[in-house]
Tab-separated table of C-alpha atoms and ligand atoms in Angstrom:
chain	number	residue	atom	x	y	z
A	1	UNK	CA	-49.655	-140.278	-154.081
A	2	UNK	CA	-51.666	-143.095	-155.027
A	3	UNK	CA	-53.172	-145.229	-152.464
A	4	UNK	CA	-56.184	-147.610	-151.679
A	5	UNK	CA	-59.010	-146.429	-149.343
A	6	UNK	CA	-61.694	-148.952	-147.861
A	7	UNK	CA	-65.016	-147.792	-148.700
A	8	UNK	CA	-67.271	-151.283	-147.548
A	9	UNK	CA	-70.485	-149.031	-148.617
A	10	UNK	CA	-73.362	-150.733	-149.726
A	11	UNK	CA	-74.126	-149.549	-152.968
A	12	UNK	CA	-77.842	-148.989	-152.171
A	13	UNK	CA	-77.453	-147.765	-148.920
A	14	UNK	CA	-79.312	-144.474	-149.916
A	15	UNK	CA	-82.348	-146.107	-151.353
A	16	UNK	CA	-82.334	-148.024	-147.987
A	17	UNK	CA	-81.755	-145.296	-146.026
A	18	UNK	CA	-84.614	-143.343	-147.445
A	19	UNK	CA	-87.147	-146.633	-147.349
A	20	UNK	CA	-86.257	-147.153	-143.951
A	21	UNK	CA	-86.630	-143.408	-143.197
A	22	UNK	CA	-90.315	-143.558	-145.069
A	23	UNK	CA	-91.153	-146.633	-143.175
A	24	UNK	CA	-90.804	-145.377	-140.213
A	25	UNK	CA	-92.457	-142.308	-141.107
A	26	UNK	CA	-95.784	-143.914	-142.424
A	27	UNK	CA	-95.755	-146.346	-140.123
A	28	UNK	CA	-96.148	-143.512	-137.297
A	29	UNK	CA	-99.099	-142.564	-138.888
A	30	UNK	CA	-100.546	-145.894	-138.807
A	31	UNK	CA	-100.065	-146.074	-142.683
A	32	UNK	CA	-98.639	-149.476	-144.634
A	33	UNK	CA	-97.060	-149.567	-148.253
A	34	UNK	CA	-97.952	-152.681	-150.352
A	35	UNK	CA	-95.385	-152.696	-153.072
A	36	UNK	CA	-96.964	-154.816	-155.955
A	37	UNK	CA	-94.546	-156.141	-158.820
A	38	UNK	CA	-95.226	-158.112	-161.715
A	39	UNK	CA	-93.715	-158.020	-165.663
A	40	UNK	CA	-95.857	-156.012	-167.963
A	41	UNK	CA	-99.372	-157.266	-167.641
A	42	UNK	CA	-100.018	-159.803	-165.388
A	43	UNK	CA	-103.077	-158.143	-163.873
A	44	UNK	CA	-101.980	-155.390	-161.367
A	45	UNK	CA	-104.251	-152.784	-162.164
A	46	UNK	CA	-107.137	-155.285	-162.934
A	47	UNK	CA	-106.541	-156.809	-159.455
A	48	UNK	CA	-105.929	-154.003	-157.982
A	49	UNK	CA	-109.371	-152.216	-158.794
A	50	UNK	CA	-111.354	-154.774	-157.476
A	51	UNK	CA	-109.436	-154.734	-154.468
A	52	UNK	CA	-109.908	-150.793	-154.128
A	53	UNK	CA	-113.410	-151.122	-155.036
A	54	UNK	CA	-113.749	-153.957	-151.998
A	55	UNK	CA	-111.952	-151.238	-149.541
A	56	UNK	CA	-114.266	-148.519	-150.212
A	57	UNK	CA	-117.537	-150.810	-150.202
A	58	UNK	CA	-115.864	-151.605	-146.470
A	59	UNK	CA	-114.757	-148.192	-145.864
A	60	UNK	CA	-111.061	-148.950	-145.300
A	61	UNK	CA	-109.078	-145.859	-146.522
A	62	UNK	CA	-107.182	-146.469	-149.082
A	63	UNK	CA	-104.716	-144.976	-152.133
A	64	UNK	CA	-102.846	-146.011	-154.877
A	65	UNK	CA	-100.254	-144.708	-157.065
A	66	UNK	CA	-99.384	-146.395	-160.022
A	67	UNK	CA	-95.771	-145.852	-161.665
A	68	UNK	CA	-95.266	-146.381	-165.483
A	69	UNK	CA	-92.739	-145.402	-168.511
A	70	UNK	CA	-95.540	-143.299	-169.835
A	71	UNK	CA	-99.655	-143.061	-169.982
A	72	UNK	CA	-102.075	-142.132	-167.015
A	73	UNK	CA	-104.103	-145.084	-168.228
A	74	UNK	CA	-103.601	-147.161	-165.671
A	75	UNK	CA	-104.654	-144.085	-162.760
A	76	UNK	CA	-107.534	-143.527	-164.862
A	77	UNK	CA	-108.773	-147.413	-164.384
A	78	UNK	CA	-107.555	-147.031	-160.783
A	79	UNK	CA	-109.595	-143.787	-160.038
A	80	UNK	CA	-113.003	-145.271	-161.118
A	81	UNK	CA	-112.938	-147.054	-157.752
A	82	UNK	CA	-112.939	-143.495	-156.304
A	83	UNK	CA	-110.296	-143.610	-153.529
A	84	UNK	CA	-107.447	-141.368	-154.415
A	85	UNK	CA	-104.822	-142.291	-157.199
A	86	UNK	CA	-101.791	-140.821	-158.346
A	87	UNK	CA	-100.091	-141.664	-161.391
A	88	UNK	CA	-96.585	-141.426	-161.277
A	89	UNK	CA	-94.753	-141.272	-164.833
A	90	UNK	CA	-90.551	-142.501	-164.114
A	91	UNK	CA	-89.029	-140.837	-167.251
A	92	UNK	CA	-87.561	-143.729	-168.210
A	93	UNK	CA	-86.597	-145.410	-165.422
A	94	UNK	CA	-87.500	-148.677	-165.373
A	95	UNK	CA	-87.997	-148.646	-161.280
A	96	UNK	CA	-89.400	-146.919	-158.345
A	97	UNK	CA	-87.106	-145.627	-156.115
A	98	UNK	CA	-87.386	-144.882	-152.246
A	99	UNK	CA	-86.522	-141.196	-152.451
A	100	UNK	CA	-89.233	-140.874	-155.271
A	101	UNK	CA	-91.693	-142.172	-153.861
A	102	UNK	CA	-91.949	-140.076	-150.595
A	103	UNK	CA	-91.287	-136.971	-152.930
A	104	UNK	CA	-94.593	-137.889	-154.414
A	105	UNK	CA	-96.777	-138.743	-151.380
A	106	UNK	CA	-95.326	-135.481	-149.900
A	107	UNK	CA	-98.498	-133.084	-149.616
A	108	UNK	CA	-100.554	-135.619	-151.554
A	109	UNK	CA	-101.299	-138.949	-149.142
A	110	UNK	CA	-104.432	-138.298	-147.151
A	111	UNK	CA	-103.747	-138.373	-143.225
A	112	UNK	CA	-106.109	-141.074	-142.681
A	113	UNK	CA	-104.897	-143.056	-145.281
A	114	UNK	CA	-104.188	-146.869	-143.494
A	115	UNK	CA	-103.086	-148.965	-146.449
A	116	UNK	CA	-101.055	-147.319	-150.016
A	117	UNK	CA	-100.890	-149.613	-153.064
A	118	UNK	CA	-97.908	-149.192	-155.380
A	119	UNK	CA	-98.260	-150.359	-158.206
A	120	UNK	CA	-94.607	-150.636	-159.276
A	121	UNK	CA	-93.462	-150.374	-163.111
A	122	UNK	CA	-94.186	-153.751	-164.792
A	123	UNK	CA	-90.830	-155.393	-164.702
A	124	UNK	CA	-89.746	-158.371	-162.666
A	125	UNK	CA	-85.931	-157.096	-162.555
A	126	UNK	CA	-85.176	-153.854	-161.446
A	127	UNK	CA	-87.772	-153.116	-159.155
A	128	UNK	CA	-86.708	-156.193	-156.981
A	129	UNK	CA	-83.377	-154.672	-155.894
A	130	UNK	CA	-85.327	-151.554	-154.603
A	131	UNK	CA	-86.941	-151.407	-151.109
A	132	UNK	CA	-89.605	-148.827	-150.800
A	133	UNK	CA	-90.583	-148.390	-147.486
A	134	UNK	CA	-93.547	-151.306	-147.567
A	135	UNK	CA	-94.187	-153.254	-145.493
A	136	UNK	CA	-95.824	-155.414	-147.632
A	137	UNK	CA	-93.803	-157.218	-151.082
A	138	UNK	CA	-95.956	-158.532	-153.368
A	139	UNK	CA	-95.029	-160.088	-156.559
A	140	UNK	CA	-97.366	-161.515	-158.813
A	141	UNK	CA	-97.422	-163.541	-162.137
A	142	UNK	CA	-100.442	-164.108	-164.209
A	143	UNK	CA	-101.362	-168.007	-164.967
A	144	UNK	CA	-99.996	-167.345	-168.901
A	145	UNK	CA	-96.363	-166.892	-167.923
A	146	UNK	CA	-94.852	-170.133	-167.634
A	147	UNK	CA	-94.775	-172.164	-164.447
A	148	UNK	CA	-90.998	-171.479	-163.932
A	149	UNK	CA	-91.468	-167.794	-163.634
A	150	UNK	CA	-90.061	-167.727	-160.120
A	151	UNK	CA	-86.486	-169.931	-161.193
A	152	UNK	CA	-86.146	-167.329	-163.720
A	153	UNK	CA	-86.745	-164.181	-161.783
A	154	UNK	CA	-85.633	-165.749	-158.352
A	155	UNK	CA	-84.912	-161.953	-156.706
A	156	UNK	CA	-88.411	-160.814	-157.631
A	157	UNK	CA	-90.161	-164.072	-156.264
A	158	UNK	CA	-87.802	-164.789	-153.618
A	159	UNK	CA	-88.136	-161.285	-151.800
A	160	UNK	CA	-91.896	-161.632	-152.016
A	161	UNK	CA	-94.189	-161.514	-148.788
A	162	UNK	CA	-97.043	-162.265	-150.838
A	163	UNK	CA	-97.136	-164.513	-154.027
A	164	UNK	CA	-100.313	-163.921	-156.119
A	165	UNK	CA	-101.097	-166.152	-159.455
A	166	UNK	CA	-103.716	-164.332	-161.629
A	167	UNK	CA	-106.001	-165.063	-164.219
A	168	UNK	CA	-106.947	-168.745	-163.061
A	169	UNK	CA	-110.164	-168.108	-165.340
A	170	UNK	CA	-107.620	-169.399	-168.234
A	171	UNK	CA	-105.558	-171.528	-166.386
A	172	UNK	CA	-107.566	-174.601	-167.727
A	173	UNK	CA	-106.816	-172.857	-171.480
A	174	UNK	CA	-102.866	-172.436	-170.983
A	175	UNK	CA	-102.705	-175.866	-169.268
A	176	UNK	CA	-101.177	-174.090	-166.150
A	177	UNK	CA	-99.877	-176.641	-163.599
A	178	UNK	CA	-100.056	-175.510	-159.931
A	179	UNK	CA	-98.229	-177.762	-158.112
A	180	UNK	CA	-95.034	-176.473	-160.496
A	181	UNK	CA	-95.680	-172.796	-160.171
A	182	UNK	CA	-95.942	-173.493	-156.226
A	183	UNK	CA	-92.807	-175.710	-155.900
A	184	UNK	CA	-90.665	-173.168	-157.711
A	185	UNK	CA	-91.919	-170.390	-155.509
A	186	UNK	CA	-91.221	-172.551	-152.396
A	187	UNK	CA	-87.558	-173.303	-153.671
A	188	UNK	CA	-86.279	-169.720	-154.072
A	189	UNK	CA	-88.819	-168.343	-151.159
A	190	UNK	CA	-89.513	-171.375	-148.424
A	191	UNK	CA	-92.829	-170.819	-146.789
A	192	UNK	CA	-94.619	-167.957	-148.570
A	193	UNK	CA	-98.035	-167.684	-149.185
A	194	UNK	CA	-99.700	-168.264	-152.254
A	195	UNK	CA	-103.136	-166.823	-153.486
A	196	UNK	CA	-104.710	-167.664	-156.356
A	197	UNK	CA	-106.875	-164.739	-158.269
A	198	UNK	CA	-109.096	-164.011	-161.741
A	199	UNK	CA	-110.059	-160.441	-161.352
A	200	UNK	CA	-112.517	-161.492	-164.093
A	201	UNK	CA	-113.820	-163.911	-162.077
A	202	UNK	CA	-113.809	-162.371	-158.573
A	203	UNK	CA	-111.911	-165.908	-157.625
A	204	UNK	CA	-109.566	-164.475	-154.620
A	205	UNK	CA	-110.018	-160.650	-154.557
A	206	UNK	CA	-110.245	-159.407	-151.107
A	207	UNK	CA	-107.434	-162.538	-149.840
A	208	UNK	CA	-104.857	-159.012	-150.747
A	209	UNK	CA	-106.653	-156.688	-149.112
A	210	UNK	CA	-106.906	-158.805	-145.993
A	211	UNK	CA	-103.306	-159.988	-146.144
A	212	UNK	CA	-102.668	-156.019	-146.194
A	213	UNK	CA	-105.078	-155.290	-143.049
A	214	UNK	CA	-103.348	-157.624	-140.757
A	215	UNK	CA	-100.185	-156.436	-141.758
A	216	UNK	CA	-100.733	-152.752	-141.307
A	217	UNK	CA	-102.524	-153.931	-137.805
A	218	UNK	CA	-99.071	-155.672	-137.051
A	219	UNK	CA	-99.805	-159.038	-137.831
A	220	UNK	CA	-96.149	-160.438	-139.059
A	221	UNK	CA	-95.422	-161.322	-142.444
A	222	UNK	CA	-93.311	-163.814	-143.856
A	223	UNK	CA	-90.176	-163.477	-143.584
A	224	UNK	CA	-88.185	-164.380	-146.573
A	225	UNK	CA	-84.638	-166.483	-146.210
A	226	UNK	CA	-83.489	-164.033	-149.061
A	227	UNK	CA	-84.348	-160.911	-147.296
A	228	UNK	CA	-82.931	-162.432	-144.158
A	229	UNK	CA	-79.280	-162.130	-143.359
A	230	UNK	CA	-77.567	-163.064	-140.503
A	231	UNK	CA	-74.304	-160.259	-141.377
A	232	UNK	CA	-74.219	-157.604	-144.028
A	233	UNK	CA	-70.337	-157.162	-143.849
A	234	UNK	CA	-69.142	-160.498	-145.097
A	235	UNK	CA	-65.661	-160.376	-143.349
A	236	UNK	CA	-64.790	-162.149	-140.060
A	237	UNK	CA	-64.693	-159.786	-137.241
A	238	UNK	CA	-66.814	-159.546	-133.766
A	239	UNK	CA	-69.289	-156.591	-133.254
A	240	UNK	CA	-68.376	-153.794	-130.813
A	241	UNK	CA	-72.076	-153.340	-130.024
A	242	UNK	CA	-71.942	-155.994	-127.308
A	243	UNK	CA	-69.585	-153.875	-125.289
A	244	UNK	CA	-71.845	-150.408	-126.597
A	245	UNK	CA	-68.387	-148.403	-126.398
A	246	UNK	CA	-66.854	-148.528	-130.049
A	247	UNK	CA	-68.678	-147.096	-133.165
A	248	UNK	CA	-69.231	-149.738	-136.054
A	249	UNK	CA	-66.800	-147.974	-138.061
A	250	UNK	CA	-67.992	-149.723	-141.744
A	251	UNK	CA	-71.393	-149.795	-143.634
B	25	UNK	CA	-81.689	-151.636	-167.024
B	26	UNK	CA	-81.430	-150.224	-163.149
B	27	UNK	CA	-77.465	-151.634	-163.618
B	28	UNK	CA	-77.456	-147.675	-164.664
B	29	UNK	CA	-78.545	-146.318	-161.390
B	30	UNK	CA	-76.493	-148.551	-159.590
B	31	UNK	CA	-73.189	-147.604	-161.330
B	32	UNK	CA	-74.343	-143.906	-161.232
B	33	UNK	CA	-74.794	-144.759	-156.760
B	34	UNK	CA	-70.692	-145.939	-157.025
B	35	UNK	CA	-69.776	-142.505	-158.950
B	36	UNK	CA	-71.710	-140.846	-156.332
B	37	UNK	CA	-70.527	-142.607	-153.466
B	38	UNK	CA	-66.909	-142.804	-154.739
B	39	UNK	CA	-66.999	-139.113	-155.099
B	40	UNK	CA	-68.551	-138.586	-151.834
B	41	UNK	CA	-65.497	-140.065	-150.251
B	42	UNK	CA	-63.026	-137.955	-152.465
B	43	UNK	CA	-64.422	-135.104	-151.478
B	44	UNK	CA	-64.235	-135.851	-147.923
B	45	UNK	CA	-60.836	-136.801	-148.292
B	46	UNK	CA	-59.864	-133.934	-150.164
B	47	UNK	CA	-57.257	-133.628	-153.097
B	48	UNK	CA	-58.055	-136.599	-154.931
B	49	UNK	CA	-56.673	-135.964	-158.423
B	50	UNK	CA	-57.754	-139.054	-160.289
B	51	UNK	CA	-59.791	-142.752	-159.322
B	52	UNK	CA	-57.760	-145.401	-160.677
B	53	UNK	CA	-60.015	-148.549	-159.780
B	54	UNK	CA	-62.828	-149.550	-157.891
B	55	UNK	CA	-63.565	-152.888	-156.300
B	56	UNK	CA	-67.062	-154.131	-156.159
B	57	UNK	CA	-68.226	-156.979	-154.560
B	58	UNK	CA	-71.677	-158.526	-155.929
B	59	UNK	CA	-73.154	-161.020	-155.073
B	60	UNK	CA	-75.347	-164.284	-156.998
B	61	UNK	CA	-78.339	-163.074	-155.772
B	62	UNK	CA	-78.280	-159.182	-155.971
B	63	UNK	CA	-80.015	-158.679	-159.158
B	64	UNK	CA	-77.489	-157.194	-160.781
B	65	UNK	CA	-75.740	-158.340	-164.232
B	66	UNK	CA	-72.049	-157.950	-163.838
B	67	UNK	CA	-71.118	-157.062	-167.796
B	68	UNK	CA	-73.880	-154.463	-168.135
B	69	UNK	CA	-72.924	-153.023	-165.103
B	70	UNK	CA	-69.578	-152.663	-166.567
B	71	UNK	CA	-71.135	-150.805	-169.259
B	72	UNK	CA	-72.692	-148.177	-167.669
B	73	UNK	CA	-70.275	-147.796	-165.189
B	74	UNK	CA	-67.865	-146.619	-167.900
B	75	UNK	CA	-70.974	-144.321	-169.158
B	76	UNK	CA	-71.971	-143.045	-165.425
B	77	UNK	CA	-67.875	-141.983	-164.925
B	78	UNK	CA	-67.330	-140.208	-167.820
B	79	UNK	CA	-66.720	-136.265	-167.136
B	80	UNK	CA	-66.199	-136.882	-163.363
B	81	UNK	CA	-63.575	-137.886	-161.301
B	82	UNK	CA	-63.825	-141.335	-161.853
B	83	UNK	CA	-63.451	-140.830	-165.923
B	84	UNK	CA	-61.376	-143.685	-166.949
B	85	UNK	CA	-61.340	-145.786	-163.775
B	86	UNK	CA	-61.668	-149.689	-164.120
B	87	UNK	CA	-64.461	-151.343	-162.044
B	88	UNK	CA	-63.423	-154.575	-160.662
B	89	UNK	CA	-66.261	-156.956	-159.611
B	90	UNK	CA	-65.642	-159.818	-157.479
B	91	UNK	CA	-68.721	-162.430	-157.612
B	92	UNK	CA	-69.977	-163.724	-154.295
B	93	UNK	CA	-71.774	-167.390	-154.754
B	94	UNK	CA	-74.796	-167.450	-152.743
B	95	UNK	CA	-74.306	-169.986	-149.961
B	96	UNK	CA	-77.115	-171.136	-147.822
B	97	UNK	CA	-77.425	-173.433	-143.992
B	98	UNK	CA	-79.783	-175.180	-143.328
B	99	UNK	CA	-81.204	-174.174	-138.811
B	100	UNK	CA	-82.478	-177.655	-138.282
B	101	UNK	CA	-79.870	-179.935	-139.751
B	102	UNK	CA	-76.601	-177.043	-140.475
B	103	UNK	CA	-76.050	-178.387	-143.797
B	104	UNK	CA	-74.389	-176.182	-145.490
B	105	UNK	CA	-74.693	-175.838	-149.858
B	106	UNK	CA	-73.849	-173.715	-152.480
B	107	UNK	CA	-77.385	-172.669	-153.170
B	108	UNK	CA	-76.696	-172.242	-157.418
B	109	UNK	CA	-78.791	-170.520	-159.799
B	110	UNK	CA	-81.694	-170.960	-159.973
B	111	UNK	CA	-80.875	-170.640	-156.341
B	112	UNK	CA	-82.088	-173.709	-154.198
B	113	UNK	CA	-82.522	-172.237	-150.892
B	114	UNK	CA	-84.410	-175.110	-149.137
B	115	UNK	CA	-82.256	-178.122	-147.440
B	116	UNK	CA	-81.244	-180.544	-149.802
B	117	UNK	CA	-80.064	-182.517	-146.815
B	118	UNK	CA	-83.215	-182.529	-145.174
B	119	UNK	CA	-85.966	-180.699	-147.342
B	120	UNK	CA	-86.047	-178.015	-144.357
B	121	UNK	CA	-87.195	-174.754	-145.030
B	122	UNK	CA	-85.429	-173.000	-142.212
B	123	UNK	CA	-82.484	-171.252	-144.043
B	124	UNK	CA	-80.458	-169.260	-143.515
B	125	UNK	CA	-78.625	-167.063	-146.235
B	126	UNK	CA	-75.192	-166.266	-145.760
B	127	UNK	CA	-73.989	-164.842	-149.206
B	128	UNK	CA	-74.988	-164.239	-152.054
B	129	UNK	CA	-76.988	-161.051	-151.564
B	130	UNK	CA	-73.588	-158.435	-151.313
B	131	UNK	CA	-73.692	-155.440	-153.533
B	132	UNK	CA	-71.072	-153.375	-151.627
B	133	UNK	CA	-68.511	-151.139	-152.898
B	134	UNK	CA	-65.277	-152.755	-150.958
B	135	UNK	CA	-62.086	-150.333	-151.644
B	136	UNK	CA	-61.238	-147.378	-154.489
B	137	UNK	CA	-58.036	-147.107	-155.628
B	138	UNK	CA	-57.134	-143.222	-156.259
B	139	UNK	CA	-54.063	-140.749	-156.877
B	140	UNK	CA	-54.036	-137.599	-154.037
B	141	UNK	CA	-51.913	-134.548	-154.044
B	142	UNK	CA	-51.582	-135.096	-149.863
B	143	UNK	CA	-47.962	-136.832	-149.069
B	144	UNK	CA	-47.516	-139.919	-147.580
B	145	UNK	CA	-50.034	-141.134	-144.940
B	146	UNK	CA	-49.516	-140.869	-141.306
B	147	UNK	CA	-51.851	-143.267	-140.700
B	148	UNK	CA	-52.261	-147.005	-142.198
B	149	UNK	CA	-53.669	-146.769	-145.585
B	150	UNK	CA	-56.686	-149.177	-145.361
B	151	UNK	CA	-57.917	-147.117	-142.398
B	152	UNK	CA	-61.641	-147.506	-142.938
B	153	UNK	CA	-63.622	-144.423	-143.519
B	154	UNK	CA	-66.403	-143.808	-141.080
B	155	UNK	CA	-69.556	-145.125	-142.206
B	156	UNK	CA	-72.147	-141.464	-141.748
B	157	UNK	CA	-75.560	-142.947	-141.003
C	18	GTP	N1	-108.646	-163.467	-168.484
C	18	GTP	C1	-108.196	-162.519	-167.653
C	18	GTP	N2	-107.546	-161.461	-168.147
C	18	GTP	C2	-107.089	-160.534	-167.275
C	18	GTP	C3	-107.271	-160.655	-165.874
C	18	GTP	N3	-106.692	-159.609	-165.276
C	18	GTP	C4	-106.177	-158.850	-166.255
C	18	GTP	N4	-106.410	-159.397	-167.465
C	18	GTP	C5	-106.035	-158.833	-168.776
C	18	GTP	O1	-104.634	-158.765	-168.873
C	18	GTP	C6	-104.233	-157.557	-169.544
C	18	GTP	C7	-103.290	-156.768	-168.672
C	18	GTP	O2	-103.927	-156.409	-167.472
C	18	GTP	P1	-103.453	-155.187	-166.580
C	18	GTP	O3	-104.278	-155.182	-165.350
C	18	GTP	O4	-103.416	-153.947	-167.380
C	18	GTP	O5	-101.963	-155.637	-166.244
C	18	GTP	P2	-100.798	-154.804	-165.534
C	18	GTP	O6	-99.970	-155.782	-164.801
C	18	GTP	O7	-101.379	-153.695	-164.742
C	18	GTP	O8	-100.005	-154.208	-166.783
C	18	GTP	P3	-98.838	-153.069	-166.777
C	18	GTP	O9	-99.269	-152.001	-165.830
C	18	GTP	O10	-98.798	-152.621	-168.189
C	18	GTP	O11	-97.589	-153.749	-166.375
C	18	GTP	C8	-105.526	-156.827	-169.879
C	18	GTP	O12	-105.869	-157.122	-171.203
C	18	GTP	C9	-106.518	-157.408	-168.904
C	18	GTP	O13	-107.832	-157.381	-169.379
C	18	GTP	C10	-107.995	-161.807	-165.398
C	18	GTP	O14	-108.205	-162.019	-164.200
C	18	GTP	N5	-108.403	-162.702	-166.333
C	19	MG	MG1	-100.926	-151.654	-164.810
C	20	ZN	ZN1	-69.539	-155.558	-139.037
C	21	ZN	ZN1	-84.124	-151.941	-165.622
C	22	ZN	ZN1	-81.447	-179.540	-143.524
């Protein structure tokens, strides 16, 4: 017979399952994720090697795995700094997922590891709707992509912990205006942070690494009003976990 | 396009569920709820979903996706707005940046609609399933 069956499953409940699960895991050995996500070249890597080279100069263990269609080059920058790298090549997909991720630190992560940069495929869609297990979101746009990056790609910016801007050496040269870029990320994401950087320059590097430090020693980050919802469900009922005797019998 | 790997977590959840209900023949519809904010794009979604259920179970089924507009409050002042998009999510009341979100961000599957081999249920129909984490 035919009939209709309530499901009321989030659709990425296994991603979140398995972030939470690698979370939890890393955290217990006093590791943090920084998930870093930008569109194709705003500076991750760039950034991201002066920050690694800044860790090892003040012998903070650190990694990084960098995720891409295809190409080691970016693991090859990334290693110069000499902390360990891992490239991780998605076949395609145009995301990091949580599941994939632990598969790859699996027998690979150093123990004493404290902080694990991801750099996430370049793409300010897909990788927004994925949590990874960090504990640290961190979306960045370069100072050549338009001020209203953040309306247009509202789940990437508005999930952010961290906003970085980079390449203010040619801000002057792309007439970038400031006060725009930072009142769009304020309207989508009230109350984040942020940082202004030129890897070429130097101008900011180390402000990520820091951030990253306080967070992995529990400092607490921002808390987005997109990431933060008061009920999952969205259907009036009351919770049974006041009384602790019924099981929440939906997802 | 992750809409792909999102229709391809319904088949996989909507199977899931037929298998643990046993002797489901065929999966007529499925309802999805999405919300303004999820990230996803409805009409591609519908595209691969028709891609991610062909040769299982679900070949054939019609996905039905009900949009959720995100809707913000404001803690200090409990306006309340449709937040739009580009979404606005500080007060336009007030120009608070306490909010609080509350829709927008669903991306839930909400009910399947199949054909069993089982008879007529002893039990209500829309008896939820047990949620297993
Ligand atoms: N002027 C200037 N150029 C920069 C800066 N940082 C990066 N670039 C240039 O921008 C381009 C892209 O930089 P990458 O670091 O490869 O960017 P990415 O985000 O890692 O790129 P994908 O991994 O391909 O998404 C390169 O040509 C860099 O030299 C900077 O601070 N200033
Ligand atoms: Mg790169
Ligand atoms: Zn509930
Ligand atoms: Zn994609
Ligand atoms: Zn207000």
């Amino acid at each position: 017979m035919c009939r209709v069956v309530d499901l009321r499953q989030a659709v990425l409940a296994k991603n979140d399952a398995s972030a939470h699960e690698l979370r939890a895991h890393l955290a217990a050995r006093g590791i943090a994720v920084v998930n870093l996500l930008s569109s194709p070249g705003s500076g991750k890597t760039a950034l991201l090697e002066r920050e690694l080279l800044l860790a090892r100069e003040r012998a903070v263990p650190v990694a990084a795995l960098s995720a891409d269609l295809a190409t080691e080059n970016d693991a090859a920058r990334l290693a110069r700094s000499g902390v360990p790298v891992k490239q991780v090549l998605t076949d395609g997909l145009c995301h990091l997922e949580a599941g994939m991720l632990a598969g790859h630190l699996d027998g690979w992560l150093p123990d004493d590891t404290r902080l694990l940069f991801v750099e996430n495929v370049g793409n300010l869609v897909c990788p927004a709707s994925y949590d990874l297990g960090e504990t640290l979101r961190v979306t960045l746009a370069s100072v050549t992509e338009g001020e209203d990056k953040p309306l247009k790609y509202p789940t990437a910016f508005g999930l952010a912990h961290l906003v970085v801007v980079t390449k203010t050496d040619i801000a002057e040269a792309v007439e970038f205006d400031e006060a725009a870029f930072r009142a769009n990320v304020e309207q989508v994401n009230p109350g984040v942070e942020v940082i202004l950087t030129s890897a070429r320059r130097g101008q900011g590097v180390g402000a990520l690494l820091d951030r990253a430090l306080a967070a992995v020693d529990g400092t607490p980050v921002h808390s987005p009003v997109m990431a933060r919802q008061p009920h999952h469900h969205g259907h009036p009922h009351t919770h049974p976990e006041a009384t602790g005797t019924m099981a929440h019998t939906h997802s | 396009m992750h809409e792909m790997s999102v229709a391809l977590a319904v088949v996989d959840q909507v199977e899931e569920a037929a298998t643990r209900a046993g002797d489901v023949t065929a999966v007529r519809s499925v309802r999805l709820q999405v919300g303004e904010l999820a990230g996803v794009v409805p009409d591609a979604l519908a595209f691969s979903f028709e891609l991610a259920c062909a040769g299982t179970l679900l070949e054939g089924a019609e996905l039905i996706t009900e949009a959720v507009p995100g809707r913000a409050r404001c803690t200090p002042c409990a306006h309340e707005w449709a937040v739009g998009m580009p979404p606005r999510l500080t007060c336009p009341a007030c120009g608070g940046t306490r909010t609080d979100l509350l829709a927008g961000r669903e991306l839930q599957i909400l009910d399947v609609h199949w054909e069993d081999g089982l008879g007529p249920a002893h039990t209500p129909t829309r008896e939820p399933i047990p949620e297993e984490r």
